[in-house]
Amino acid sequence: MSFPDVESLLAMISLTSKRSQQFTESVIREMTRLAILHNAVNLSQGFPDYDPPEEMLEAAIRAIREGYNQYAITWGTKNLRQAIAKKTTELQGIPVDPETEITVTCGSTEAMIASLLGIIDPDEEVIIFEPFYENYGPDTILSNATPRYVTLRSPVPVSTGNRKDKGQHWTFDPVELEAAFNVKTKAIILNTPNNPTGKVFTREELESIAKFCQKWDVLAVTDEIYEHILYDGLEHVRMATLPGMQERTITINAISKTYSATGWRVGWAIAPAPITASIRKVHDFLTVGAPHPLQEAAAVALRLPSTYYDKLATDYGNRREFLLNTLLDAGFKCWKPFGAYYIMTDFSEVAEKQGLKGKTDAQFAEWLVREIGVAAVPGSSFYREASLGRSQVRFSFGRKMETLKEAEKRLSRLKR
Ligand code: GLN
């Protein structure tokens, strides 16, 4: 195809929907493309570079061989829904009905958008904590919601001088939170453990959110995909377990991070039966269903013993220490994460030393991937107001130790 002139290009763009014009392609996923292009160590997009547990791989192969190759029930195979219900009931201490309260989706990404499309009417508002995981912005636009942001305030970051500190937590102002609720508010999106900050919401914080949800008749949509990736003995509190919240919480999760299978696209949403009925309808017409054989294998994963989760957290804890020290040595200021597998950093001093003062986060990330051979995500992709993330980049340590060591080797060039 020959290159069209500017007028034809603009005419073609005018044929696309106003909705799709309001957001760009994912910066996180674009960084993975750039990492491949420059043969860089990819610490941008959050996915592990190792395989899921052996039992899962065998189960998937078996399922394909044994004929699980056609559509499953649209809202998920019975086997997987039962496994999700059992595990969730054990963790939450509240029963979950696999027949009426679970929708299996194509990853948590679909669980989130199907949930929002299932609950939001035009002009309704959704509260989002900022910085946020990139998808929530387009999710609200696609579901016709007006987002309202509540700021997560950054504590003093860790730097070489105080690297032994146990780190401080990101916080929010309860007054600002309260002010975000009004008669138009339909839902609040909550991600704990949090991407990109590594914040783990405390019980008290969740209680304060729950209080406003009940006062304003608002649903909590909680993305708990990092539930098993916690450090320093912190506890993951499930919003659905707080008094009065089970009936107004949609809990989203997936096998992606817990079982290192981001490419399988198997996730789920747990919600009270009438809300599940709505999510299931949207899900059915969006995707029909998640891959059938992989759902069967996911059911095997969900039945792994608790020692699996202990090891997962310990291994990620070691990787966190390693990458934290690597980044501090290279001159980044770091916000120590207490959960999930990302480190938000301030790169101002590195940029200054490298003669890159004044460069934006996107320019810095582009330079880092090209010249140093390490990919990170520009901070602005986690903020509605790009300037708030201008001096930040996010690194992921969901990688093999040998990958992190290669990154260390490359990043050590920044010390010079
Ligand atoms: N959650 C991952 C991240 O923040 C990416 C997930 C995705 O790209 N779908 O990097």
Coordinates of C-alpha atoms and ligand atoms in Angstrom, one line a residue:
M1 CA 0.0 0.0 0.0
S2 CA 1.4 3.4 -0.9
F3 CA 1.5 6.1 1.8
P4 CA -1.7 8.2 1.8
D5 CA -1.4 12.0 1.9
V6 CA -2.2 13.9 5.0
E7 CA -5.8 14.7 4.0
S8 CA -6.7 11.1 3.3
L9 CA -5.1 10.0 6.5
L10 CA -7.1 12.5 8.5
A11 CA -10.3 11.4 6.6
M12 CA -9.6 7.8 7.6
I13 CA -8.9 8.7 11.2
S14 CA -12.3 10.5 11.3
L15 CA -13.9 7.2 10.5
T16 CA -12.6 5.7 13.8
S17 CA -14.7 6.0 16.9
K18 CA -14.4 9.1 19.2
R19 CA -14.0 6.6 22.0
S20 CA -11.0 4.9 20.6
Q21 CA -9.4 8.3 19.8
Q22 CA -9.3 9.0 23.5
F23 CA -6.6 6.6 24.3
T24 CA -3.4 5.3 22.8
E25 CA -2.0 1.8 22.5
S26 CA -0.5 0.4 25.7
V27 CA 2.9 1.9 26.5
I28 CA 3.7 -1.2 28.7
R29 CA 3.3 -3.6 25.8
E30 CA 5.1 -1.2 23.4
M31 CA 8.1 -1.3 25.6
T32 CA 8.3 -5.1 25.2
R33 CA 8.3 -4.6 21.4
L34 CA 11.2 -2.1 21.8
A35 CA 13.1 -4.4 24.1
I36 CA 12.9 -7.1 21.4
L37 CA 14.0 -4.6 18.8
H38 CA 17.1 -3.5 20.7
N39 CA 17.9 -7.0 22.1
A40 CA 17.5 -5.5 25.6
V41 CA 16.9 -7.1 29.0
N42 CA 13.2 -6.6 29.3
L43 CA 12.2 -5.3 32.7
S44 CA 9.2 -3.4 31.4
Q45 CA 6.0 -5.5 31.0
G46 CA 5.1 -7.6 34.0
F47 CA 5.5 -11.2 33.0
P48 CA 7.9 -13.9 34.1
D49 CA 10.5 -15.3 31.7
Y50 CA 10.1 -18.8 33.1
D51 CA 7.5 -21.5 32.7
P52 CA 4.4 -22.3 34.9
P53 CA 4.7 -25.3 37.3
E54 CA 5.3 -28.7 35.6
E55 CA 1.9 -30.1 36.8
M56 CA 0.2 -27.3 34.8
L57 CA 2.1 -27.9 31.6
E58 CA 1.4 -31.6 31.8
A59 CA -2.3 -31.0 32.5
A60 CA -2.6 -28.6 29.5
I61 CA -1.0 -31.2 27.1
R62 CA -3.2 -33.9 28.5
A63 CA -6.3 -31.7 28.1
I64 CA -5.5 -31.0 24.4
R65 CA -4.8 -34.8 23.8
E66 CA -8.0 -35.8 25.6
G67 CA -10.3 -33.7 23.5
Y68 CA -10.9 -30.4 25.5
N69 CA -10.6 -28.5 22.2
Q70 CA -14.0 -27.0 21.6
Y71 CA -15.8 -24.2 23.4
A72 CA -16.2 -24.7 27.1
I73 CA -19.4 -23.4 28.9
T74 CA -19.1 -19.7 28.1
W75 CA -18.7 -18.7 31.8
G76 CA -16.1 -21.4 32.5
T77 CA -15.6 -25.1 32.8
K78 CA -17.3 -26.6 35.9
N79 CA -13.9 -28.1 37.0
L80 CA -12.2 -24.7 37.0
R81 CA -15.1 -22.9 38.6
Q82 CA -15.2 -25.5 41.4
A83 CA -11.4 -25.1 41.9
I84 CA -11.8 -21.3 42.1
A85 CA -14.7 -21.6 44.5
K86 CA -12.8 -24.0 46.7
K87 CA -9.6 -22.0 46.9
T88 CA -11.4 -18.7 47.4
T89 CA -13.7 -20.1 50.0
E90 CA -10.7 -21.4 51.9
L91 CA -8.8 -18.1 51.7
Q92 CA -11.8 -15.9 52.4
G93 CA -13.7 -18.0 54.9
I94 CA -16.9 -17.0 53.0
P95 CA -18.5 -19.5 50.6
V96 CA -18.5 -18.8 46.8
D97 CA -21.0 -20.5 44.6
P98 CA -19.3 -21.9 41.4
E99 CA -22.7 -22.1 39.6
T100 CA -23.8 -18.5 40.1
E101 CA -21.0 -16.3 41.3
I102 CA -18.0 -17.0 39.0
T103 CA -17.2 -15.9 35.4
V104 CA -14.1 -17.3 33.8
T105 CA -12.6 -14.8 31.4
C106 CA -9.7 -14.2 29.0
G107 CA -7.3 -13.0 31.8
S108 CA -8.0 -10.4 34.4
T109 CA -8.0 -7.8 31.6
E110 CA -11.2 -9.1 30.2
A111 CA -12.6 -9.7 33.7
M112 CA -12.2 -6.0 34.4
I113 CA -13.6 -4.6 31.2
A114 CA -16.5 -7.2 31.2
S115 CA -17.3 -6.2 34.8
L116 CA -17.3 -2.5 34.1
L117 CA -19.4 -3.0 31.0
G118 CA -21.8 -5.1 33.1
I119 CA -22.3 -2.4 35.8
I120 CA -21.8 1.1 34.4
D121 CA -24.4 3.4 32.8
P122 CA -23.5 6.5 30.8
D123 CA -22.6 9.5 33.0
E124 CA -21.7 7.3 36.0
E125 CA -18.4 7.8 37.7
V126 CA -15.7 5.4 38.7
I127 CA -13.0 6.2 41.3
I128 CA -9.4 5.1 40.5
F129 CA -6.3 5.5 42.7
E130 CA -3.5 7.2 40.9
P131 CA -0.8 6.1 39.9
F132 CA -2.9 3.2 38.4
Y133 CA -2.3 0.2 36.2
E134 CA -2.5 1.5 32.6
N135 CA -5.6 -0.5 31.6
Y136 CA -8.0 1.2 34.0
G137 CA -8.0 4.5 32.0
P138 CA -9.1 2.9 28.6
D139 CA -11.4 0.5 30.6
T140 CA -13.4 3.5 32.0
I141 CA -13.5 5.2 28.6
L142 CA -14.7 2.0 26.8
S143 CA -17.4 1.5 29.5
N144 CA -18.6 5.1 29.2
A145 CA -17.7 6.0 32.8
T146 CA -16.2 9.2 34.0
P147 CA -13.1 8.5 36.0
R148 CA -12.3 10.4 39.2
Y149 CA -8.9 10.1 40.6
V150 CA -7.7 9.8 44.2
T151 CA -3.9 10.4 44.6
L152 CA -1.7 7.8 46.2
R153 CA 1.0 10.0 47.8
S154 CA 4.5 8.8 47.5
P155 CA 6.6 8.5 50.6
V156 CA 10.3 9.5 50.7
P157 CA 12.0 7.0 48.3
V158 CA 14.9 4.8 49.3
S159 CA 18.3 5.9 48.0
T160 CA 21.9 4.7 48.6
G161 CA 22.1 6.5 51.9
N162 CA 19.1 4.8 53.5
R163 CA 19.0 1.5 51.6
K164 CA 18.7 -0.5 54.7
D165 CA 15.5 1.3 55.7
K166 CA 12.4 -0.9 55.8
G167 CA 10.7 1.5 53.4
Q168 CA 7.6 3.6 53.7
H169 CA 4.1 3.1 52.4
W170 CA 2.2 5.1 49.8
T171 CA -0.8 6.7 51.4
F172 CA -4.0 8.5 50.5
D173 CA -5.9 11.3 52.1
P174 CA -9.2 10.1 53.6
V175 CA -10.7 13.6 53.0
E176 CA -9.8 13.4 49.3
L177 CA -11.2 9.9 49.1
E178 CA -14.5 11.0 50.7
A179 CA -14.7 14.0 48.3
A180 CA -14.5 11.6 45.3
F181 CA -17.8 9.9 46.2
N182 CA -21.1 11.4 45.1
V183 CA -24.5 10.3 43.8
K184 CA -23.0 9.5 40.3
T185 CA -20.3 7.2 41.7
K186 CA -21.0 3.6 40.6
A187 CA -17.7 1.8 41.4
I188 CA -14.2 2.1 42.8
I189 CA -11.4 0.2 41.2
L190 CA -8.9 -1.1 43.7
N191 CA -5.7 -3.0 43.0
T192 CA -4.0 -4.5 46.0
P193 CA -1.2 -5.5 46.1
N194 CA -0.8 -2.6 43.8
N195 CA 0.8 -2.1 40.4
P196 CA 2.9 0.1 40.0
T197 CA 3.5 1.2 43.6
G198 CA 3.8 -2.1 45.4
K199 CA 1.4 -0.7 48.0
V200 CA -0.5 -3.3 50.0
F201 CA -3.8 -1.7 51.3
T202 CA -4.2 -2.2 55.0
R203 CA -7.4 -3.4 56.7
E204 CA -8.0 0.1 58.1
E205 CA -7.7 1.7 54.6
L206 CA -10.0 -0.9 53.1
E207 CA -12.5 -0.3 55.9
S208 CA -12.5 3.4 55.2
I209 CA -13.2 2.7 51.5
A210 CA -15.9 0.2 52.4
K211 CA -17.6 2.7 54.6
F212 CA -18.0 5.1 51.6
C213 CA -19.0 2.3 49.3
Q214 CA -21.9 1.5 51.6
K215 CA -22.8 5.1 52.2
W216 CA -23.0 5.9 48.5
D217 CA -24.3 2.5 47.3
V218 CA -21.1 1.9 45.3
L219 CA -19.5 -1.3 44.1
A220 CA -15.8 -2.2 44.8
V221 CA -14.1 -3.8 41.8
T222 CA -10.9 -5.3 43.2
D223 CA -8.0 -6.5 41.1
E224 CA -6.2 -9.0 43.4
I225 CA -4.0 -10.6 40.8
Y226 CA -0.9 -10.2 43.0
E227 CA -2.6 -11.7 46.1
H228 CA 0.2 -14.2 46.7
I229 CA 3.1 -11.9 46.0
L230 CA 3.7 -10.1 49.3
Y231 CA 6.8 -9.2 51.4
D232 CA 7.9 -8.5 54.9
G233 CA 5.1 -10.5 56.4
L234 CA 2.3 -8.3 55.1
E235 CA -1.2 -9.6 54.9
H236 CA -3.5 -9.5 51.9
V237 CA -6.9 -8.3 53.0
R238 CA -9.8 -9.2 50.7
M239 CA -12.4 -6.4 50.3
A240 CA -15.2 -9.1 50.0
T241 CA -14.4 -10.3 53.5
L242 CA -15.2 -6.9 55.2
P243 CA -18.6 -6.6 56.8
G244 CA -21.3 -5.7 54.3
M245 CA -18.9 -5.9 51.3
Q246 CA -19.4 -9.3 49.9
E247 CA -22.7 -8.2 48.3
R248 CA -21.0 -5.2 46.7
T249 CA -17.6 -6.5 45.6
I250 CA -16.4 -7.9 42.3
T251 CA -13.2 -9.7 42.9
I252 CA -10.9 -10.1 39.9
N253 CA -8.0 -12.6 39.6
A254 CA -6.2 -14.8 37.2
I255 CA -3.6 -17.5 36.9
S256 CA -1.2 -15.2 35.0
K257 CA 1.0 -14.0 37.9
T258 CA 0.4 -16.6 40.6
Y259 CA 1.2 -19.5 38.2
S260 CA 3.4 -17.6 35.7
A261 CA 1.1 -18.1 32.7
T262 CA 0.4 -14.6 31.4
G263 CA 0.0 -15.9 27.8
W264 CA -2.7 -18.5 28.7
R265 CA -5.3 -15.8 29.2
V266 CA -7.3 -17.4 32.0
G267 CA -8.8 -15.1 34.6
W268 CA -12.1 -14.7 36.5
A269 CA -14.5 -12.4 38.3
I270 CA -16.3 -13.3 41.5
A271 CA -19.5 -11.4 42.3
P272 CA -22.9 -11.8 43.7
A273 CA -25.3 -13.8 41.5
P274 CA -27.2 -10.9 39.9
I275 CA -24.0 -9.0 39.1
T276 CA -22.4 -12.2 37.8
A277 CA -25.4 -12.7 35.5
S278 CA -24.7 -9.3 33.9
I279 CA -20.9 -9.9 33.7
R280 CA -21.5 -13.3 32.1
K281 CA -23.7 -11.8 29.3
V282 CA -21.1 -9.2 28.4
H283 CA -18.3 -11.8 28.6
D284 CA -20.2 -14.2 26.3
F285 CA -20.6 -11.6 23.5
L286 CA -17.1 -10.2 23.9
T287 CA -15.1 -13.4 23.8
V288 CA -17.4 -16.4 24.2
G289 CA -14.9 -18.0 26.5
A290 CA -11.3 -18.5 27.7
P291 CA -9.2 -21.4 26.1
H292 CA -10.8 -24.7 27.1
P293 CA -7.8 -26.9 27.6
L294 CA -6.0 -24.2 29.5
Q295 CA -9.0 -23.8 31.9
E296 CA -8.6 -27.5 32.7
A297 CA -4.9 -27.1 33.4
A298 CA -5.7 -24.0 35.5
A299 CA -7.9 -26.1 37.7
V300 CA -4.9 -28.3 38.4
A301 CA -2.8 -25.3 39.4
L302 CA -5.5 -23.9 41.8
R303 CA -5.2 -27.2 43.7
L304 CA -1.5 -26.9 44.3
P305 CA -0.5 -27.1 48.0
S306 CA 0.1 -24.0 50.1
T307 CA 3.9 -24.6 50.0
Y308 CA 3.8 -23.5 46.4
Y309 CA 2.6 -20.0 47.4
D310 CA 5.2 -19.7 50.2
K311 CA 8.0 -20.4 47.8
L312 CA 6.5 -18.0 45.2
A313 CA 6.6 -15.1 47.7
T314 CA 10.1 -16.1 49.0
D315 CA 11.5 -16.2 45.5
Y316 CA 10.0 -12.9 44.6
G317 CA 11.3 -11.4 47.8
N318 CA 14.9 -12.4 46.9
R319 CA 14.4 -10.9 43.4
R320 CA 13.1 -7.7 45.0
E321 CA 16.2 -7.3 47.1
F322 CA 18.5 -8.0 44.2
L323 CA 16.8 -5.5 41.8
L324 CA 16.4 -2.9 44.5
N325 CA 20.1 -3.0 45.2
T326 CA 21.0 -3.0 41.5
L327 CA 18.8 0.1 40.9
L328 CA 20.1 1.9 44.0
D329 CA 23.7 1.2 43.0
A330 CA 23.0 2.6 39.5
G331 CA 21.7 5.9 41.0
F332 CA 17.9 5.4 40.9
K333 CA 15.8 6.5 43.9
C334 CA 13.4 3.6 44.6
W335 CA 10.0 3.2 46.2
K336 CA 10.3 -0.1 47.9
P337 CA 7.4 -2.4 47.1
F338 CA 5.6 -4.5 49.7
G339 CA 3.7 -6.5 47.2
A340 CA 3.5 -7.3 43.4
Y341 CA 6.7 -7.4 41.4
Y342 CA 7.5 -3.8 40.3
I343 CA 9.8 -1.1 41.5
M344 CA 8.8 2.6 40.8
T345 CA 11.9 4.8 40.6
D346 CA 12.9 8.4 40.2
F347 CA 15.6 8.6 37.5
S348 CA 16.5 12.4 37.9
E349 CA 19.9 11.8 39.3
V350 CA 20.8 9.2 36.7
A351 CA 19.7 11.4 33.9
E352 CA 21.7 14.3 35.3
K353 CA 24.9 12.2 35.5
Q354 CA 24.4 10.9 32.0
G355 CA 23.9 14.4 30.5
L356 CA 20.2 13.8 30.0
K357 CA 18.8 16.4 32.3
G358 CA 15.3 17.6 31.2
K359 CA 14.5 14.4 29.2
T360 CA 11.0 13.1 29.7
D361 CA 10.3 9.7 31.1
A362 CA 9.5 8.4 27.6
Q363 CA 12.8 9.8 26.3
F364 CA 14.7 8.4 29.2
A365 CA 13.2 4.9 28.8
E366 CA 13.9 5.1 25.1
W367 CA 17.5 5.9 25.8
L368 CA 17.8 3.2 28.5
V369 CA 16.6 0.5 26.2
R370 CA 18.7 1.6 23.2
E371 CA 22.0 2.6 24.9
I372 CA 22.1 0.5 28.1
G373 CA 20.0 -2.4 26.9
V374 CA 17.5 -2.5 29.7
A375 CA 13.7 -1.9 29.2
A376 CA 11.6 -0.1 31.7
V377 CA 8.1 1.5 31.6
P378 CA 7.8 5.3 31.4
G379 CA 6.2 6.6 34.6
S380 CA 3.6 8.8 32.8
S381 CA 1.7 5.8 31.6
F382 CA 0.5 5.4 35.2
Y383 CA -0.9 8.9 35.6
R384 CA -3.7 10.8 33.9
E385 CA -1.6 13.9 34.1
A386 CA 1.6 12.9 32.3
S387 CA 3.7 15.5 34.1
L388 CA 3.2 13.6 37.4
G389 CA 5.3 10.7 36.1
R390 CA 7.8 12.7 34.1
S391 CA 10.8 11.7 36.3
Q392 CA 9.7 8.1 37.0
V393 CA 10.2 4.7 35.3
R394 CA 9.0 1.3 36.5
F395 CA 11.1 -1.8 36.5
S396 CA 9.7 -5.4 36.9
F397 CA 11.5 -8.1 38.8
G398 CA 9.2 -10.9 37.6
R399 CA 12.3 -12.4 36.0
K400 CA 14.8 -15.2 36.5
M401 CA 17.8 -14.3 38.7
E402 CA 20.1 -14.7 35.7
T403 CA 18.1 -12.1 33.8
L404 CA 18.3 -9.7 36.7
K405 CA 22.0 -10.3 36.9
E406 CA 22.4 -9.5 33.2
A407 CA 20.4 -6.3 33.9
E408 CA 22.8 -5.5 36.8
K409 CA 25.7 -5.9 34.5
R410 CA 24.3 -3.5 32.0
L411 CA 23.0 -1.0 34.5
S412 CA 26.4 -0.9 36.2
R413 CA 27.5 1.3 33.2
L414 CA 25.4 4.1 34.7
K415 CA 27.8 4.3 37.7
R416 CA 30.5 5.7 35.5
Ligands
GLN1 N1 0.3 -6.2 34.4 C1 1.4 -6.1 33.6 C2 2.2 -4.9 33.7 O1 1.8 -3.9 34.4 C3 1.0 -6.2 32.1 C4 -0.2 -6.9 31.8 C5 -0.5 -6.8 30.4 O2 0.3 -6.3 29.6 N2 -1.6 -7.3 30.0 O3 3.2 -4.8 33.2

